Coordinates of C-alpha atoms in Angstrom, one line a residue:
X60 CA 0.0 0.0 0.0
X61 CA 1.3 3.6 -0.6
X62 CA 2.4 5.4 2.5
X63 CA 0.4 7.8 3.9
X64 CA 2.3 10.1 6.6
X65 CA 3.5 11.5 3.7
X66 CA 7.2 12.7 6.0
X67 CA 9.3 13.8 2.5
X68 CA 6.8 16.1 0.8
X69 CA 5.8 18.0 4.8
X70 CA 10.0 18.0 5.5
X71 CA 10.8 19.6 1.8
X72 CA 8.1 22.5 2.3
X73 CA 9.4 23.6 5.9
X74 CA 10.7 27.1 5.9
X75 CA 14.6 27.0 7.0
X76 CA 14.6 27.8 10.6
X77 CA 15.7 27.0 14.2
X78 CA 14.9 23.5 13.9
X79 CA 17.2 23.1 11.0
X80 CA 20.0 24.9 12.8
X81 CA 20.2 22.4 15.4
X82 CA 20.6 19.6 13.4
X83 CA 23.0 21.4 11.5
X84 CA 25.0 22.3 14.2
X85 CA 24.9 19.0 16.6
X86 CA 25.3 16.5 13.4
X87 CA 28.3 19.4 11.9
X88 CA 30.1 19.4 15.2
X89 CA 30.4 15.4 15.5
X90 CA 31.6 15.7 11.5
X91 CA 34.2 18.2 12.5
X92 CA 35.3 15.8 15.2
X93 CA 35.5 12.5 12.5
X94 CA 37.6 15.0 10.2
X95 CA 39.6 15.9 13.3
X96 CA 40.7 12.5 14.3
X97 CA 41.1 10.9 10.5
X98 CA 44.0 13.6 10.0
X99 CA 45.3 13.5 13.7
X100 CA 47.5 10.5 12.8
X101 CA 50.0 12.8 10.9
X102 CA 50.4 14.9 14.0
X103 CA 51.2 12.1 16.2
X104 CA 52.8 9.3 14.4
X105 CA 56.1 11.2 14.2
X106 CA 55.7 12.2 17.4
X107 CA 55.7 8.4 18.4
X108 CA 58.3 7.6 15.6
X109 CA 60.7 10.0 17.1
X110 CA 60.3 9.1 21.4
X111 CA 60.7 5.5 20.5
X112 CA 57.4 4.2 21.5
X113 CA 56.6 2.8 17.9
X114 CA 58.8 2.1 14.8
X115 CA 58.0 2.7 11.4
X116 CA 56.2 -0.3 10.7
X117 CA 54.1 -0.5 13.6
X118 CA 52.8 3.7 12.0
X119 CA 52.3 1.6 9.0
X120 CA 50.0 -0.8 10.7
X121 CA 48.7 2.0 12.5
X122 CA 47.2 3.7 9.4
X123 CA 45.9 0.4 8.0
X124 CA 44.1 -0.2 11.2
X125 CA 42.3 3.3 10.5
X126 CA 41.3 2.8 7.0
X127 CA 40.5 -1.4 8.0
X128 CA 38.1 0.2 10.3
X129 CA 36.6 2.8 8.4
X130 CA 35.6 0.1 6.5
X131 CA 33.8 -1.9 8.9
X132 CA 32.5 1.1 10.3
X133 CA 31.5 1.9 6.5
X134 CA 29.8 -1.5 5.6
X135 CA 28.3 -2.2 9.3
X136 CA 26.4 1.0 9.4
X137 CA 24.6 0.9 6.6
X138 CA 22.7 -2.5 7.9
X139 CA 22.4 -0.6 11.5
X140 CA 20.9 2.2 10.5
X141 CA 18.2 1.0 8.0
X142 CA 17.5 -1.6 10.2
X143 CA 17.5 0.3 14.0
X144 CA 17.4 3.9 12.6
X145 CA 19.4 6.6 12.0
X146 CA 19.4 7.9 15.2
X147 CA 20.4 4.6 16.8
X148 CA 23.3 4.7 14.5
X149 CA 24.6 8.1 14.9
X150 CA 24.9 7.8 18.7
X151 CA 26.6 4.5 18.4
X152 CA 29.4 5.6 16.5
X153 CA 30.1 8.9 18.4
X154 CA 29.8 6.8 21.7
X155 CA 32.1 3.9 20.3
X156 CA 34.9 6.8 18.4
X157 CA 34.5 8.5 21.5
X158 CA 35.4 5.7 24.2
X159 CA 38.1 4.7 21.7
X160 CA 40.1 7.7 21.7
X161 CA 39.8 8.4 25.5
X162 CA 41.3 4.3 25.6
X163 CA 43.8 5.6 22.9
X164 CA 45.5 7.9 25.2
X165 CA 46.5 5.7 27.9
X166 CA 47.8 3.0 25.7
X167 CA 50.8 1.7 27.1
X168 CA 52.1 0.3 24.0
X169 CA 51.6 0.4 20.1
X170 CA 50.2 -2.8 19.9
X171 CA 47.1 -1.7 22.2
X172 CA 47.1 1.8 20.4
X173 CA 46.6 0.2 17.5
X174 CA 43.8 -2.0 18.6
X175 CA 42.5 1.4 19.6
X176 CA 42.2 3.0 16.6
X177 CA 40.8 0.0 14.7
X178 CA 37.8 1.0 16.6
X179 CA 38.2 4.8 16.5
X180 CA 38.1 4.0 12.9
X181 CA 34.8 2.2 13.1
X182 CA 33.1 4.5 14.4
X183 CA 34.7 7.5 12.0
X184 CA 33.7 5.3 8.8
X185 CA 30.1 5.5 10.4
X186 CA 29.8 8.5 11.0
X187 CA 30.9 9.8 7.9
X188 CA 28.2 7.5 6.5
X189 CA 25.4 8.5 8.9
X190 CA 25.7 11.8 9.3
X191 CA 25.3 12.8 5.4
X192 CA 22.5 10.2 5.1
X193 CA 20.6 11.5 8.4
X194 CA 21.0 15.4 6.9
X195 CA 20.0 14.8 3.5
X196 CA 16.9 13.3 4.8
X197 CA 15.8 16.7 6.9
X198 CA 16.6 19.0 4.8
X199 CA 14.5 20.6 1.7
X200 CA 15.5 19.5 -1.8
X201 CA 15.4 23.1 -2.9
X202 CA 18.4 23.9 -0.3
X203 CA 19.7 20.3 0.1
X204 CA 23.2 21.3 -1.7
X205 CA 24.2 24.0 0.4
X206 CA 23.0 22.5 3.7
X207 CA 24.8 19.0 2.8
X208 CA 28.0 21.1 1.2
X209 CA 28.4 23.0 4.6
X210 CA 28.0 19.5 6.6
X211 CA 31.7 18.5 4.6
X212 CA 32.9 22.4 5.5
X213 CA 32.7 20.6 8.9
X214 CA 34.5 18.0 8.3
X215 CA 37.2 19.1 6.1
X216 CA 37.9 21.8 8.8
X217 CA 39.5 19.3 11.1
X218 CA 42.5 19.2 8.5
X219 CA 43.7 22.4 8.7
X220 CA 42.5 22.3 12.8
X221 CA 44.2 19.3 13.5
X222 CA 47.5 20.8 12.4
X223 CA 47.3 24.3 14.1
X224 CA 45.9 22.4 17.3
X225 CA 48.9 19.7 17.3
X226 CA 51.6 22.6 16.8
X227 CA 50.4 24.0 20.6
X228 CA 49.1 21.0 22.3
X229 CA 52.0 18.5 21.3
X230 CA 54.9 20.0 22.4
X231 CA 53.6 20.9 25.6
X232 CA 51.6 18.5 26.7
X233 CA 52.1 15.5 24.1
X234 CA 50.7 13.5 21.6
X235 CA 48.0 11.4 24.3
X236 CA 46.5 14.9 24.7
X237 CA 45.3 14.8 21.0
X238 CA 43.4 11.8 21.4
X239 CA 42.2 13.1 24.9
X240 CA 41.0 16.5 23.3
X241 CA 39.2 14.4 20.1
X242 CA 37.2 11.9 23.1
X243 CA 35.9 14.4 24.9
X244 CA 34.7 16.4 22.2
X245 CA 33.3 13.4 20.7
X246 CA 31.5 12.2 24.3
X247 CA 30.3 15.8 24.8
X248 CA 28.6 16.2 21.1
X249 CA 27.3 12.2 21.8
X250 CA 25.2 13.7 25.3
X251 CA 24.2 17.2 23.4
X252 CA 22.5 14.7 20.3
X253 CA 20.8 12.4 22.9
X254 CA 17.7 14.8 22.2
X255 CA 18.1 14.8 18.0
X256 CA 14.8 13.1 16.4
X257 CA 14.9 10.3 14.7
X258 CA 14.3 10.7 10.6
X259 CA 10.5 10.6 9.8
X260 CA 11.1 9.8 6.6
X261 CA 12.9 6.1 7.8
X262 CA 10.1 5.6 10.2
X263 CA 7.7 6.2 7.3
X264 CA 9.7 3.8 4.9
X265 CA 9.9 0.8 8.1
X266 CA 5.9 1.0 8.3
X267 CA 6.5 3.0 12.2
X268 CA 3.5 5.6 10.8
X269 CA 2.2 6.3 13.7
X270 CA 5.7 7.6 15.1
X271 CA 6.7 9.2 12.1
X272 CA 3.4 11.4 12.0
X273 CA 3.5 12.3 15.6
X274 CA 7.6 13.4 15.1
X275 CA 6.4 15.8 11.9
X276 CA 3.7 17.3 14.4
X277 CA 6.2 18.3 16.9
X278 CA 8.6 19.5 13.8
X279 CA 5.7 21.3 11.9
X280 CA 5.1 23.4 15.5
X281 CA 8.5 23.9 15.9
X282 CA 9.7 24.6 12.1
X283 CA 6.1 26.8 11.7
X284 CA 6.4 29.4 14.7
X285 CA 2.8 30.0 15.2
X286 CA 2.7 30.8 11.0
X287 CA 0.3 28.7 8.8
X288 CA 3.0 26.3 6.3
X289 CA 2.5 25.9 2.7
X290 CA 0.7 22.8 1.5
X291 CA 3.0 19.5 0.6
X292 CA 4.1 17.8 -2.5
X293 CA 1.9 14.5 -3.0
X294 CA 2.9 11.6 -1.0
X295 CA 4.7 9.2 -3.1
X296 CA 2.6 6.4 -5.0
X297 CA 4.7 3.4 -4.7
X298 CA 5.2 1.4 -1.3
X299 CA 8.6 1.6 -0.4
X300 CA 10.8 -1.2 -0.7
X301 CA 14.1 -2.3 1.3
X302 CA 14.7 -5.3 -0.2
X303 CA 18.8 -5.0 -0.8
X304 CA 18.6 -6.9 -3.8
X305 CA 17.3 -3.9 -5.7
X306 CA 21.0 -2.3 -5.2
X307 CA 22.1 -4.9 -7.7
X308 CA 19.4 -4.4 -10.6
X309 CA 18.8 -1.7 -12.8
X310 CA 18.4 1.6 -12.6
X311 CA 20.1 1.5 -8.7
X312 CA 22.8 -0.6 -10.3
X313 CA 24.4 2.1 -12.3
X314 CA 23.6 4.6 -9.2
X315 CA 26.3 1.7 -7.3
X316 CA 28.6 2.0 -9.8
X317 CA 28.5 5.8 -9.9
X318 CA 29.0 5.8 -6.4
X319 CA 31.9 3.5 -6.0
X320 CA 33.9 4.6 -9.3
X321 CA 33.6 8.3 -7.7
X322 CA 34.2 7.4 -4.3
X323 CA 37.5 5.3 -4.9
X324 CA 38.5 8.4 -7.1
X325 CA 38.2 10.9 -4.0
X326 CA 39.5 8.6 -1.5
X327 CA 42.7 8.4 -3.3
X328 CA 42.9 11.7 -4.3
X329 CA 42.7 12.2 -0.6
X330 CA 45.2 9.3 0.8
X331 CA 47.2 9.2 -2.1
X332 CA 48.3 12.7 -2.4
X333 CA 46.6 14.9 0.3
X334 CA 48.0 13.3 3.0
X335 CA 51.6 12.4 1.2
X336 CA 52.5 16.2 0.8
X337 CA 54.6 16.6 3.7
X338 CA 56.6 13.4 1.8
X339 CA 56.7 14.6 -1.1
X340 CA 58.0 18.6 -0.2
X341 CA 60.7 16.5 1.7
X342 CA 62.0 14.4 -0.9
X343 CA 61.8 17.0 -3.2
X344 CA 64.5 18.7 -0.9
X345 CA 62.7 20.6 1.7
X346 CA 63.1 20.8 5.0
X347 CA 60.7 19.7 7.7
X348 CA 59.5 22.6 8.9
X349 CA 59.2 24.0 5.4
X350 CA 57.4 21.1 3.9
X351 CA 54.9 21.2 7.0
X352 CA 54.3 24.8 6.5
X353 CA 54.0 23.9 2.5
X354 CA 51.3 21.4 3.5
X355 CA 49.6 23.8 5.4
X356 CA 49.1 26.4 3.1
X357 CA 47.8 23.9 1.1
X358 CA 45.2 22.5 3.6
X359 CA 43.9 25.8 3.7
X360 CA 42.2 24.5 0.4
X361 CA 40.2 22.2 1.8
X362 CA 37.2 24.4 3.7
X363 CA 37.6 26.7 1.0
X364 CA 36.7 23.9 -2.1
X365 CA 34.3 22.4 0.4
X366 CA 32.7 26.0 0.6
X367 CA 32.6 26.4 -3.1
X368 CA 30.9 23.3 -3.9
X369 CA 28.1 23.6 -1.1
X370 CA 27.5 26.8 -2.6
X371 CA 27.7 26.3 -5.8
X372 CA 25.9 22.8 -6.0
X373 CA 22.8 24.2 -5.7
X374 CA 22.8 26.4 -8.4
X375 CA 25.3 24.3 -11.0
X376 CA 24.2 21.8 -10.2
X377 CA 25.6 18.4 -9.2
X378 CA 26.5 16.5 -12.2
X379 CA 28.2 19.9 -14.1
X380 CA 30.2 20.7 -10.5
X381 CA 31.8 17.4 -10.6
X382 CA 32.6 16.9 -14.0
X383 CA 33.7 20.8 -14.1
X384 CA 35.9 20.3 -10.6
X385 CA 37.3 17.2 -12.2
X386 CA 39.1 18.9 -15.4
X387 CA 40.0 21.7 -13.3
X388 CA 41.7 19.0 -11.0
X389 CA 43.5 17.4 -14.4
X390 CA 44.8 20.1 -15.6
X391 CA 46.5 21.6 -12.7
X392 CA 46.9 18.1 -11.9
X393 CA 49.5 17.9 -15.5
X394 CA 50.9 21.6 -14.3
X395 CA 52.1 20.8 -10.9
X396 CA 54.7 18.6 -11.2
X397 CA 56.4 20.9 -13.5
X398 CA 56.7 23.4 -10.9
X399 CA 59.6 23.7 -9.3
X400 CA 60.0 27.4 -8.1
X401 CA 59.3 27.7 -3.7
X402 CA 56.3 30.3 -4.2
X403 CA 54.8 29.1 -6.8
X404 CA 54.8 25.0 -6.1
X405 CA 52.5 25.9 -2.5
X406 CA 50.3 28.2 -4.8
X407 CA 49.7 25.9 -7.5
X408 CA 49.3 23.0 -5.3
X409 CA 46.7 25.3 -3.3
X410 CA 45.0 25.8 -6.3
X411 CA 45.4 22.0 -7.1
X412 CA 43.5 21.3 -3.6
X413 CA 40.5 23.5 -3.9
X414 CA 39.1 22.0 -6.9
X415 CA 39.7 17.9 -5.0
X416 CA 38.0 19.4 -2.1
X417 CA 34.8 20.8 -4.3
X418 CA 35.0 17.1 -5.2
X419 CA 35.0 16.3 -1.8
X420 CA 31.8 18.5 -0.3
X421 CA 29.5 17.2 -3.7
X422 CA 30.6 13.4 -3.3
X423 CA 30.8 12.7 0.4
X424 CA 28.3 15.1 1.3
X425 CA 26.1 16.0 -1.4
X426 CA 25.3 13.5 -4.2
X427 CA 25.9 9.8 -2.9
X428 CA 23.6 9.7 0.0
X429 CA 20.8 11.7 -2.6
X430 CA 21.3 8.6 -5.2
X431 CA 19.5 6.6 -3.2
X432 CA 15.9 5.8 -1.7
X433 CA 15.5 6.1 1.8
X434 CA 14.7 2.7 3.1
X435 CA 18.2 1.7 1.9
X436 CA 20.0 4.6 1.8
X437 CA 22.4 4.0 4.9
X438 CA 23.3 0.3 3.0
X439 CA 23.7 1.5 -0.6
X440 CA 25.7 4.6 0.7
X441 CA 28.0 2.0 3.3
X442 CA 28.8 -0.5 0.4
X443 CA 30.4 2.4 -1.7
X444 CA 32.3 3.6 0.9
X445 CA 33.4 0.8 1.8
X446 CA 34.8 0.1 -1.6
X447 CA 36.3 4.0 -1.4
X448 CA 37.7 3.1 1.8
X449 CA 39.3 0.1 0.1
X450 CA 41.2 1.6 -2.3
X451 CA 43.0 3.2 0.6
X452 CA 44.3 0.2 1.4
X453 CA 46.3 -0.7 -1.7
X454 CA 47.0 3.3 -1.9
X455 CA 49.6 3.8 -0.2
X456 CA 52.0 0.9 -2.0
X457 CA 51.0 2.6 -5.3
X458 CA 52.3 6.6 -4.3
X459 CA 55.1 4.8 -3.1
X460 CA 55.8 2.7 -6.3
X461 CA 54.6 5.2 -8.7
X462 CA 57.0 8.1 -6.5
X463 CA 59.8 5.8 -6.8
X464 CA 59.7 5.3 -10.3
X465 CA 59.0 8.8 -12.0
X466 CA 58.8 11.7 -9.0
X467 CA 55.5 12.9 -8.3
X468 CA 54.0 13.5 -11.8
X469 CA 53.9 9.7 -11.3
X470 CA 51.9 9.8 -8.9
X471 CA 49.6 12.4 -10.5
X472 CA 49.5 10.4 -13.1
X473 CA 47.5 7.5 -11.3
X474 CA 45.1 10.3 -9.7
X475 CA 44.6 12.0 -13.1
X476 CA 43.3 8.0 -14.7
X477 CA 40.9 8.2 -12.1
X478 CA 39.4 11.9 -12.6
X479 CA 39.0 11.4 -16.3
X480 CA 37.5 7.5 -15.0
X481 CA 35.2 9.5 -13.2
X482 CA 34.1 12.2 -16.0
X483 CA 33.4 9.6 -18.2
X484 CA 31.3 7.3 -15.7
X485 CA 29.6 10.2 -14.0
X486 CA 28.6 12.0 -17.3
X487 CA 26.9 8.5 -19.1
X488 CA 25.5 7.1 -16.2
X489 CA 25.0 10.0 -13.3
X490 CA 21.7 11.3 -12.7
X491 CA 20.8 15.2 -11.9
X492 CA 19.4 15.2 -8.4
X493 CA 19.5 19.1 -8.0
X494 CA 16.6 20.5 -6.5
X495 CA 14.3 16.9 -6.5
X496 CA 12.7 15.5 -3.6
X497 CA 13.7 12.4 -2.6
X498 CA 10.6 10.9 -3.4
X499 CA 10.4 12.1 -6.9
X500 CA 14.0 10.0 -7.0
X501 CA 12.5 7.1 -5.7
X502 CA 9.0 7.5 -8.2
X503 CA 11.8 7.7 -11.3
X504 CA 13.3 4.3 -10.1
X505 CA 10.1 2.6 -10.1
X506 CA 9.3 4.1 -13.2
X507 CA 11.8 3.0 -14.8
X508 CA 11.0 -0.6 -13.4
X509 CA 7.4 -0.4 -14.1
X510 CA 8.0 0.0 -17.8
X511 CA 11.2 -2.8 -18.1
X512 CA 8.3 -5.2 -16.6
X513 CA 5.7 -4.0 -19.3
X514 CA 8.5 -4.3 -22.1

């Protein structure tokens, strides 16, 4: 039978207001804390490297342990939170990253630190996961972009925080503080989101009607302010299905495979040269302070491309921004490893990191989690990051092979493949989800199946 609470179409006509904000802000602030922790690993593995308390392959292990768990936390959250909610899932996470970190800090070897952040990654793949999915479910389609764009803003700010934090806290206090200083963040934004609702449109799609309508009261009264709200889109006409097995079939197949190729792209755009700068500035002769401060400059990308594309996605829309972002990426992509003069080689590669970090805000935060209906959103958008958090696996030994063998235009070369991978894939097979409800998503896919059947 069709559903009748009709949550989507009485969410996307709300008028932007206090109830959005807190959301926002509660489901931001435990982003900014995943972003924190996945980069706080560069600010404390040399730190460990150097004191003697773990050795160069046990930082190896250390960073596999973070993107193993990501993964779990990836795949594992998906099933959680269609099946217990997204609400269940989002406090689970926070509570597990949280306790993790706090444990992290009193490790008294590597061996137990790195069981330690095994879980700490858990719960950051998760959240990454949730946390889109759960926003682009409140929010209005007609402002979805911005308010999604500005969740990765969140995130993407722990980069450059996570350096300017570890150049005070470290050297006075040491690296345990960092972990210390991302657990209680994490614990304190876990107890603040005890009081977030759960999604009515998940507890429309499970058949929990009578929960979901009584939750959009209490939103209406709250989003409405005593003002009479505009009437809603029509409730959808199909049932809702969360069978998984209509991931695998057409059209939500080539929705997967739009997901994963873009999402192994970014991942190892990220983990592949992000994160290698510092590496790369010193091999290419710099010193350490230099190539930190190199690396820096060029963080300082990242919340400004995030910024870009959640204001920009909106009114370029999604498809165009990636496609766009990725050339710009290739060609300064080709340009940087020529450089070679010191002002210009942190400009260009500032230049280089705005347009991956565009990439970043529209992938992770804006268009995967929209590709998707709702009562299988959280699986659909686990599976591909779990296959984007795979390729960071295998990652590293490529820079390294690649570096070794031709320099760093080696290296772009592999991230280059991908982009243009991605330009082909998302411009044949990528659908336009700018400014459509959810639903209306959802109606095209059975659509689409509705007339295969008749064919």
């Amino acid at each position: 039978m069709p559903t009748s609470v009709n949550a989507g179409g009485r969410l996307d006509r709300l008028p932007i207001g206090p109830f959005h904000y807190r959301i926002m802000t509660l489901i931001g602030i435990g982003m900014f804390f995943d972003g924190f922790d996945i980069y706080l690993a560069g600010t404390v593995l040399g730190v460990t490297l150097k004191s003697g308390f773990s050795t160069l392959g046990q930082n190896a292990i250390f960073i596999s342990a973070t993107f193993f768990g990501m993964m779990v936390g990836s795949f594992g959250t998906g099933f959680l939170g269609d099946r217990f909610g997204r609400r269940f899932s989002y406090q689970f996470n926070l509570l597990l990253f949280g306790l993790a970190s706090l444990a992290a800090a009193f490790a008294p070897d590597m061996t137990i630190l790195i069981i330690c952040r095994f879980f700490m990654g858990v719960g950051l793949g998760a959240e990454n996961v949730v946390g889109y999915s759960t926003m682009t479910e409140f929010v209005p389609a007609k402002s979805r972009g911005k308010w999604l764009g500005m969740m990765a803003v969140c995130v993407v700010t722990g980069l450059p925080a996570a350096l300017l934090v570890a150049s005070f806290v470290v050297p006075t206090f040491g690296w345990r503080a960092m972990f210390i200083l991302g657990g209680v963040g994490a614990l304190v934004v876990w107890y603040l989101r005890k009081n977030l609702p759960e999604s009515p449109r998940w507890l429309e799609a499970v058949g929990r009607k009578e929960e979901a309508e009584a939750l959009m009261l209490s939103i209406e009264k709250e989003a409405a302010q005593g003002q009479p709200l505009p009437p809603p889109a029509a409730a959808p006409a199909v049932a809702p299905s969360g069978n998984i097995a209509t991931l695998f079939t057409q059209p939500l197949l080539s929705r997967m495979i739009v997901g994963s190729v873009c999402l192994i792209t970014i991942n190892t755009l990220l983990y592949g040269f992000v994160t290698w700068l510092p590496v790369f500035f010193i091999k290419q002769g710099l010193s350490v302070a230099t190539s930190f401060s190199y690396a820096l400059l060029m963080a300082l990308g990242a919340p400004v491309g995030s910024a870009i594309g959640a204001l920009t996605a909106d009114r370029w829309g999604r498809k165009p921004t990636i496609i766009g972002s990725s050339l710009i990426a290739v060609v300064l992509g080709i340009i940087y490893p020529m450089i070679s003069d010191p002002i210009m080689l942190p400009a260009v590669g500032f230049l280089l990191t705005i347009p991956i970090y565009v990439l970043v805000a529209l992938l992770f935060g804006i268009y995967i989690p929209e590709l998707f209906p709702t009562e299988v959103r959280l699986r659909a958008s686990g599976i591909v990051n779990t296959l984007g958090r795979g390729a960071t696996i295998v990652t590293p030994f490529l820079v390294v092979m690649l570096f070794e063998a031709r320099g760093v235009a080696g290296v772009m070369s592999l991230m280059i493949g991908l982009l243009v991978l991605q330009i082909i894939v998302v411009g044949a097979m990528g659908i336009e989800t700018r400014h459509r409800r959810l639903e209306e998503l959802k109606d095209e896919e059975m659509a689409h199946v509705a007339v295969k059947q008749t064919s």
